[in-house]
PDB file of C-alpha atoms in Angstrom:
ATOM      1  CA  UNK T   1     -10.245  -7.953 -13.716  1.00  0.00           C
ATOM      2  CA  UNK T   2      -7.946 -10.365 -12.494  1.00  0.00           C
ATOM      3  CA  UNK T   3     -10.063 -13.808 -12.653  1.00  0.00           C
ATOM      4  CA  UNK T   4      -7.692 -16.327 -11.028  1.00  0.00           C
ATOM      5  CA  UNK T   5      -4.688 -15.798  -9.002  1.00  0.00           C
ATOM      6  CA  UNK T   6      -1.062 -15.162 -10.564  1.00  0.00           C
ATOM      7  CA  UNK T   7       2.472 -15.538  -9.701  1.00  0.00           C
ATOM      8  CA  UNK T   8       3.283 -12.424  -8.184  1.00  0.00           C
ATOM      9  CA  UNK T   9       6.277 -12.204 -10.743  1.00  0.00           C
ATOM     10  CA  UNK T  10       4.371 -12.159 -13.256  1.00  0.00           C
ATOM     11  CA  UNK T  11       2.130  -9.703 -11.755  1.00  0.00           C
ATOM     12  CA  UNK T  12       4.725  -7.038 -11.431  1.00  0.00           C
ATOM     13  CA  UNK T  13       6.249  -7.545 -14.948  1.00  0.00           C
ATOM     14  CA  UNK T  14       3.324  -6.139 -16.572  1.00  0.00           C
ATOM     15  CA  UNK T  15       3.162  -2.771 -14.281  1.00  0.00           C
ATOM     16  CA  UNK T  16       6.021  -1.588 -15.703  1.00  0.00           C
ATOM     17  CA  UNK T  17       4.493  -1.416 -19.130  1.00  0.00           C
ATOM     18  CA  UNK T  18       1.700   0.480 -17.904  1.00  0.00           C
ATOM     19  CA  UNK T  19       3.636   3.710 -16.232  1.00  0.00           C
ATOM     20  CA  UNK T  20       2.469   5.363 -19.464  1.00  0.00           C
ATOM     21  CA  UNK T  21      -1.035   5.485 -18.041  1.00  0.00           C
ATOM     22  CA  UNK T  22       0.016   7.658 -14.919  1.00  0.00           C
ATOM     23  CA  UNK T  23      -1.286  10.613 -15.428  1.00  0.00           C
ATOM     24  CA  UNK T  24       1.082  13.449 -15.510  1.00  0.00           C
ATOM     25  CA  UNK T  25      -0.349  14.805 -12.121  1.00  0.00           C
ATOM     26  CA  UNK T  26       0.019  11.687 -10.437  1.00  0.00           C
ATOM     27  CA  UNK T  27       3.828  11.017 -11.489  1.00  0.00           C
ATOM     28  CA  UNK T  28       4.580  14.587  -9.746  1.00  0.00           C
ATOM     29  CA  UNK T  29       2.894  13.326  -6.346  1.00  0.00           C
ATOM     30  CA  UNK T  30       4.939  10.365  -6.966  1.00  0.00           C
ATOM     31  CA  UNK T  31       7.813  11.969  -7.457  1.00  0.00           C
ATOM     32  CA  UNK T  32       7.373  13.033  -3.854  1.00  0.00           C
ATOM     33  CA  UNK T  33       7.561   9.687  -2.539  1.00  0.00           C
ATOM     34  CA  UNK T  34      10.413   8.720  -4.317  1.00  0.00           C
ATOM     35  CA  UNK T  35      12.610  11.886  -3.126  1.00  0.00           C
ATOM     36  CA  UNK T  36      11.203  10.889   0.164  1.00  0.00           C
ATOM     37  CA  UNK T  37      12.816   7.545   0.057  1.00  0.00           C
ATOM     38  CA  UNK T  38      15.868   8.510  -1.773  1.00  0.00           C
ATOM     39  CA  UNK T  39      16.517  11.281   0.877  1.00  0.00           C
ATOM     40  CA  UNK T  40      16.269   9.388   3.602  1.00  0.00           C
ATOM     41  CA  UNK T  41      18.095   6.620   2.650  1.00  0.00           C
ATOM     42  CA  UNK T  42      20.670   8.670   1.828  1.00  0.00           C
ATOM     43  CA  UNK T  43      20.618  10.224   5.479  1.00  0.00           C
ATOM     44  CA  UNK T  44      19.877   7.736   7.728  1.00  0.00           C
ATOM     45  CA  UNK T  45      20.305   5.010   5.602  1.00  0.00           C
ATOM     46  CA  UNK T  46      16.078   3.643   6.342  1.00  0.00           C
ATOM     47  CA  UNK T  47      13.362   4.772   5.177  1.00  0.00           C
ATOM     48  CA  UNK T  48       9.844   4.381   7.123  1.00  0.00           C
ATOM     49  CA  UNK T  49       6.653   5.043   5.346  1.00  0.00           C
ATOM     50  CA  UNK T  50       3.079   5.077   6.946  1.00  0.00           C
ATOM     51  CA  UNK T  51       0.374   4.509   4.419  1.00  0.00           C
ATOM     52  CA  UNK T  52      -3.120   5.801   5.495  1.00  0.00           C
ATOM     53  CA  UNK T  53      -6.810   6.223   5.097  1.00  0.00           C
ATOM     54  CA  UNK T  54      -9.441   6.411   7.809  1.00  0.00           C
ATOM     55  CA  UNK T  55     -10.099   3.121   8.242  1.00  0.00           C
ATOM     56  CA  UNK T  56      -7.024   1.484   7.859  1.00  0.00           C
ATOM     57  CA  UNK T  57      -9.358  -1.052   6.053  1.00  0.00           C
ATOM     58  CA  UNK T  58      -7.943  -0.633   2.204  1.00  0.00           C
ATOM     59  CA  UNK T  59      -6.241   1.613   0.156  1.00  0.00           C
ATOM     60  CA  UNK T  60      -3.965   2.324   3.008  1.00  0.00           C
ATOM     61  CA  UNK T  61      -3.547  -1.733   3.253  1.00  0.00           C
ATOM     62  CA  UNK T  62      -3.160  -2.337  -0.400  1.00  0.00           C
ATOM     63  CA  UNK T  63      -0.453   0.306  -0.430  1.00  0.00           C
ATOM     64  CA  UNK T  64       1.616  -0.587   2.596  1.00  0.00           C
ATOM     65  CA  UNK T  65       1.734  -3.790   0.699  1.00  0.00           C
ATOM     66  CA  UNK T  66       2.666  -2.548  -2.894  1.00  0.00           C
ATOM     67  CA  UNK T  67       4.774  -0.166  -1.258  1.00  0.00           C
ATOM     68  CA  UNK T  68       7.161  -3.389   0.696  1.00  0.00           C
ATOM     69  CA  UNK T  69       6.655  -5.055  -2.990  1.00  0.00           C
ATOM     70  CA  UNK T  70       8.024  -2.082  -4.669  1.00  0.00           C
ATOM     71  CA  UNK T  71      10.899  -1.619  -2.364  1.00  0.00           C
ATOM     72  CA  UNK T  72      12.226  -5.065  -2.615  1.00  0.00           C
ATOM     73  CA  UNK T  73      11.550  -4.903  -6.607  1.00  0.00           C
ATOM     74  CA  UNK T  74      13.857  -2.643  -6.925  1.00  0.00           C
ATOM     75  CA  UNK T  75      16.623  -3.976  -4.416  1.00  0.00           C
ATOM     76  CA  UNK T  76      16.057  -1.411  -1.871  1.00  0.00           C
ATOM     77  CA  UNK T  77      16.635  -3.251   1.999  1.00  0.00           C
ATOM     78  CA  UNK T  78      16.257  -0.549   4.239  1.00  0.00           C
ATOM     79  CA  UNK T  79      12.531   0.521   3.193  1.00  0.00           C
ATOM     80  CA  UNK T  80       9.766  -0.785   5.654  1.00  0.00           C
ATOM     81  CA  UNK T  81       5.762   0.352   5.290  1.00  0.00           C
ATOM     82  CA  UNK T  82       3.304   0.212   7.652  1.00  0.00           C
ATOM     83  CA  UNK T  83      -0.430   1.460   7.597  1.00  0.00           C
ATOM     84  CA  UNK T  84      -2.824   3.183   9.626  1.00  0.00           C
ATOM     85  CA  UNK T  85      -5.195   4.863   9.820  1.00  0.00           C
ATOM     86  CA  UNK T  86      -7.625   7.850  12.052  1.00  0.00           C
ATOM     87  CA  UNK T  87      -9.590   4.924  13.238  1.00  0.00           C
ATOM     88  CA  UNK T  88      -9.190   1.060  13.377  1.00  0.00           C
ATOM     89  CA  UNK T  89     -11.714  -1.471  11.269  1.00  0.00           C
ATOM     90  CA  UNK T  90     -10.348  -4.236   9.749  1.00  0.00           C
ATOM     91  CA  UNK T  91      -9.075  -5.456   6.688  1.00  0.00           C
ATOM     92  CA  UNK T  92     -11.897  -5.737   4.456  1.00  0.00           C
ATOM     93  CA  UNK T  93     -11.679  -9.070   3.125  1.00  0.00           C
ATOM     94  CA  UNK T  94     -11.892  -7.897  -0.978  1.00  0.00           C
ATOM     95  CA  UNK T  95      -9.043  -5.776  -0.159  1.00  0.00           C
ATOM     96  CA  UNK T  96      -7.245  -8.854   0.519  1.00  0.00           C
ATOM     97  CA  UNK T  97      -8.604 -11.051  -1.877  1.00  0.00           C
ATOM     98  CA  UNK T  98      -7.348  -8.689  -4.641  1.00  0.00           C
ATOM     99  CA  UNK T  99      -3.818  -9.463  -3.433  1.00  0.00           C
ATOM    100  CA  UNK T 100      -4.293 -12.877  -3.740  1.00  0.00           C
ATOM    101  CA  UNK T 101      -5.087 -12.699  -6.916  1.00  0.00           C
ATOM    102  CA  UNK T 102      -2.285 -10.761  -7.732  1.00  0.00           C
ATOM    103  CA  UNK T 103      -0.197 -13.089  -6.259  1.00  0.00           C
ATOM    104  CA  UNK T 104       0.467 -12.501  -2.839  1.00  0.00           C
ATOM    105  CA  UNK T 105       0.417 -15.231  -0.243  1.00  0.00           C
ATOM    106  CA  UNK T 106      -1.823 -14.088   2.709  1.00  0.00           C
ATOM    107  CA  UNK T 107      -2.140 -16.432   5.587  1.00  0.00           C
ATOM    108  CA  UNK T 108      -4.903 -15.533   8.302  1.00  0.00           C
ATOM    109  CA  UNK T 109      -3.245 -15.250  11.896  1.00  0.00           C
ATOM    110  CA  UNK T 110      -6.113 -14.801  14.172  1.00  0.00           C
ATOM    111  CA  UNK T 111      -9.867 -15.142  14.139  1.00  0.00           C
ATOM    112  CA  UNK T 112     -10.964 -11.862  16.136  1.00  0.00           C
ATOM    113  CA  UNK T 113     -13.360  -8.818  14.585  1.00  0.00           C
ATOM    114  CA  UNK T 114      -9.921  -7.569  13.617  1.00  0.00           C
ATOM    115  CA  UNK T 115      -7.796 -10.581  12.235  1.00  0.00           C
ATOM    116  CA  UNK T 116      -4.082 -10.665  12.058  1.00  0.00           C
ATOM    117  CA  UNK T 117      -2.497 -11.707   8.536  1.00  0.00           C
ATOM    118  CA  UNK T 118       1.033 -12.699   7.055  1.00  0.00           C
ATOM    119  CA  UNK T 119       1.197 -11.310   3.569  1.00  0.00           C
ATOM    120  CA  UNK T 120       4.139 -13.132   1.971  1.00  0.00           C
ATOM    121  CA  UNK T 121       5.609 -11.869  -1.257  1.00  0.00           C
ATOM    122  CA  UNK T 122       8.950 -13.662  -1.445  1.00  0.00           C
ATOM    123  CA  UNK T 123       9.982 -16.738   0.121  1.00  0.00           C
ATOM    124  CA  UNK T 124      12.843 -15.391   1.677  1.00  0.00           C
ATOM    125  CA  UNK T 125      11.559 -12.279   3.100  1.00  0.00           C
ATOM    126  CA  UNK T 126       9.383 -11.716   6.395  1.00  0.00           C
ATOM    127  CA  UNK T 127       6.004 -11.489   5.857  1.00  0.00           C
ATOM    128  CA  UNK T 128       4.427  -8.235   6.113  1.00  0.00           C
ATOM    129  CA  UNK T 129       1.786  -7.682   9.130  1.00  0.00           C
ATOM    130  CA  UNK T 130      -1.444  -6.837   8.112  1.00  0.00           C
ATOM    131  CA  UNK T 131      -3.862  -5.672  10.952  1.00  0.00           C
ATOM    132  CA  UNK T 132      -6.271  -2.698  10.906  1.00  0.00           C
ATOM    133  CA  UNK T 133      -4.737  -0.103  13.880  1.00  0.00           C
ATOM    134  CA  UNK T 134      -4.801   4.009  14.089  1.00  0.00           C
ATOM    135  CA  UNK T 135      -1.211   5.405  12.414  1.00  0.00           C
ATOM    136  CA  UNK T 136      -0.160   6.283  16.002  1.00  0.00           C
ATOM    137  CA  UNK T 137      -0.382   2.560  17.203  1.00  0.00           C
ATOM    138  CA  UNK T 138       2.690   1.320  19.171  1.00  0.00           C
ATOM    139  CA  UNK T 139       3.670  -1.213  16.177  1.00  0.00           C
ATOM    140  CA  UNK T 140       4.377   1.407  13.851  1.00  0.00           C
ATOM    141  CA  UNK T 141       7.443   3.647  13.968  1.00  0.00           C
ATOM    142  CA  UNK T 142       6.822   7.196  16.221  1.00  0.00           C
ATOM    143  CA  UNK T 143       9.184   9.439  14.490  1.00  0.00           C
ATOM    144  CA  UNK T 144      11.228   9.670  11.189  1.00  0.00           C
ATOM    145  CA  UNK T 145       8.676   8.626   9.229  1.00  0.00           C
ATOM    146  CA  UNK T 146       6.229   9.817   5.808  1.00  0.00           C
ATOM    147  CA  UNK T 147       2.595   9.970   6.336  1.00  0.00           C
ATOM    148  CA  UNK T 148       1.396   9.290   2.946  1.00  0.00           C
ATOM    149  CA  UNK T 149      -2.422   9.862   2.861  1.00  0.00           C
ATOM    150  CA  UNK T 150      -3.883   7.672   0.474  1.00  0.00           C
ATOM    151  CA  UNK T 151      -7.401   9.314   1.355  1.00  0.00           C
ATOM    152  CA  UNK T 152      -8.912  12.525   1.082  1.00  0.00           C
ATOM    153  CA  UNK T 153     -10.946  12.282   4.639  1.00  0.00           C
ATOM    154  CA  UNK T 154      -7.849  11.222   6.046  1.00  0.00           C
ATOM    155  CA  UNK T 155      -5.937  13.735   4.736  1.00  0.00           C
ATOM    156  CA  UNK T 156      -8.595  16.320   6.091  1.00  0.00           C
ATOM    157  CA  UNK T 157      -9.046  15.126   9.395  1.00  0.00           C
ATOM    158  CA  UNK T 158      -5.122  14.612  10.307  1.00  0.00           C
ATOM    159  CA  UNK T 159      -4.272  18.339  10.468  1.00  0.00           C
ATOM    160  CA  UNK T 160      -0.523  17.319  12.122  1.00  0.00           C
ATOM    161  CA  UNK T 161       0.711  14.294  12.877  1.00  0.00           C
ATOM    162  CA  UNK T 162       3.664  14.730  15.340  1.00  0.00           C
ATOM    163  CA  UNK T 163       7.296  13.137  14.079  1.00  0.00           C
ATOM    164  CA  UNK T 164       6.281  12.917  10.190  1.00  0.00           C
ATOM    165  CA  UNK T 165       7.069  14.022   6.970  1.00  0.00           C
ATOM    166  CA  UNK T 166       3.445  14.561   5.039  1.00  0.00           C
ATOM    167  CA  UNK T 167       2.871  13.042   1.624  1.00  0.00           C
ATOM    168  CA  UNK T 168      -0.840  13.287   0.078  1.00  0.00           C
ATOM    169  CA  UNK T 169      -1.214  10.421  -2.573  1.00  0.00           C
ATOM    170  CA  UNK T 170      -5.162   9.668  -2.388  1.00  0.00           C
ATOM    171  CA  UNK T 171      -7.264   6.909  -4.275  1.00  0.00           C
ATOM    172  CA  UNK T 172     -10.210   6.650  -5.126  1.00  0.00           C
ATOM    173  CA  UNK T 173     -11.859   4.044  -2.428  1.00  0.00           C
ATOM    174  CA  UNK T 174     -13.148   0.933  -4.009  1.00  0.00           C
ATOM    175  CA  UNK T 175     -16.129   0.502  -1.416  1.00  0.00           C
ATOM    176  CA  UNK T 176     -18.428   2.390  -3.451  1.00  0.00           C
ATOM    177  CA  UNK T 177     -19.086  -0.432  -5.125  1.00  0.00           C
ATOM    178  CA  UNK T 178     -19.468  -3.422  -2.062  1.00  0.00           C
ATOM    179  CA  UNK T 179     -22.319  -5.276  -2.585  1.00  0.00           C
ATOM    180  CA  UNK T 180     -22.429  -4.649  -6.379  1.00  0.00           C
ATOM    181  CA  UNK T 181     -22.063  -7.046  -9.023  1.00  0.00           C
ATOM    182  CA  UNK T 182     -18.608  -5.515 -10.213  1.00  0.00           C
ATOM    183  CA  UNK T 183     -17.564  -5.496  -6.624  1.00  0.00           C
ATOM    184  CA  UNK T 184     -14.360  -8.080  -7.050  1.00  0.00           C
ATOM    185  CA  UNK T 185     -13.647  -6.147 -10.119  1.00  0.00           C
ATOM    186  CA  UNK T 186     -13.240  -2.832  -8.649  1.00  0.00           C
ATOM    187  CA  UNK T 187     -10.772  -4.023  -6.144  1.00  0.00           C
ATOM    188  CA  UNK T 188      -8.517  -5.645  -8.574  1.00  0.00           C
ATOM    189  CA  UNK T 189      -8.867  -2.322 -10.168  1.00  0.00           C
ATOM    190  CA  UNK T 190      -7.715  -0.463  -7.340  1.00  0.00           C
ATOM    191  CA  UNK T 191      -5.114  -2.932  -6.502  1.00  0.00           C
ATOM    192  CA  UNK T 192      -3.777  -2.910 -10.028  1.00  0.00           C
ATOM    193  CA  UNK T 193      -3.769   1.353 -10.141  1.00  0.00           C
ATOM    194  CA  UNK T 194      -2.022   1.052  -6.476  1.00  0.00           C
ATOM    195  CA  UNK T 195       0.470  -1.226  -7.202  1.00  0.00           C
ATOM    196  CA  UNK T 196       1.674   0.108 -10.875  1.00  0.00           C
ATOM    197  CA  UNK T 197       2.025   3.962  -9.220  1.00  0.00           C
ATOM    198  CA  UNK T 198       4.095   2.589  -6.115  1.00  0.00           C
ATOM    199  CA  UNK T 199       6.436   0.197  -8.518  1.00  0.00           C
ATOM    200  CA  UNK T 200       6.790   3.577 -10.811  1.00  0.00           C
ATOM    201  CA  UNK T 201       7.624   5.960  -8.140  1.00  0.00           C
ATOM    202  CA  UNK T 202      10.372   2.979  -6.715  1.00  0.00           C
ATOM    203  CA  UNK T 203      11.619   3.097 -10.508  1.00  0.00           C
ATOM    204  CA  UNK T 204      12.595   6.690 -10.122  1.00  0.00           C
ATOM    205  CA  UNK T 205      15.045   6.683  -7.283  1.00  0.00           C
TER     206      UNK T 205
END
């Protein structure tokens, strides 16, 4: 467990040490997002991923933001993620707590059941956007795009989604254990596995 928030530099210097616990299974599904990337940098010189679970509340959150991290890691400009997700929620607030502990800067835009957040992870970069919405929502991109399902539900319940390129890349969801006494844990578990698979599949392009 992460018990007090880090520099995000820090952060990221240990994932790299742990690609070793990927499991073999999981470095070929990562694989997939990395020839994604690679290939469509190399065609239309962007890449657009959509990272999403049903309720666009946090694994699909916690990757659109380790996926931006990862990107800009490894010097790669022309990479943008967004999330979504079959339905819209909100950003469940351990979801974003675990990034602050990891480092991130998040900054709380609005004050609706649905809030708005800045998620800053360099000082010189635009913050990402964080805001529960369905993947088809007019503020993410419509075509040209991967669909990486970071849920199994989701996966199951979007039989086609119109303009996209389908990755399936599912975690395990941390909610199983809100209201538990391990709760805060589990989330900087999940943030931890997230963000050390995204940074390795960015290492392979």
């Amino acid at each position: 467990m992460e018990n007090a928030v880090v520099e995000l530099k820090d952060y990221i210097s240990t994932l790299e040490g742990e690609f070793g616990l990927i499991e073999q299974e999981r470095k070929e599904m990562l694989q997939v997002v990395a020839n994604f990337v690679k290939d469509s940098l190399a065609k239309d010189g962007i890449a657009n991923l959509i990272l999403i679970c049903t309720h666009n509340s946090r694994r699909s959150h916690l990757s659109q933001v380790w996926t931006q991290v990862a990107a800009h890691y490894y010097g790669f400009k022309n990479v943008f993620a967004y999330s979504g997700g079959t339905e819209a929620t909100a950003l469940f607030p351990s979801a974003a707590n675990a990034l602050e502990r990891a480092g991130l800067k998040i900054q709380k835009l609005s004050n609706e059941d649905n809030p708005v957040y800045a998620i800053k992870y360099d000082e010189n970069q635009p913050a990402i956007i964080g805001f529960s919405k369905t993947y088809d929502h007019a503020f993410n991109p419509q075509s040209n795009f991967a669909a990486v399902m970071t849920c199994g539900h989701a996966d199951a319940n979007c039989p086609f989604i119109p303009g996209a390129t389908r990755i399936s890349l599912p975690f395990e969801d941390p909610k199983a254990f809100d209201g538990t006494s391990i709760q805060e844990e589990k989330y900087d578990e999940r943030c931890r596995q997230i963000a050390r698979e995204l940074m390795y599949a960015f290492s392979l392009i």
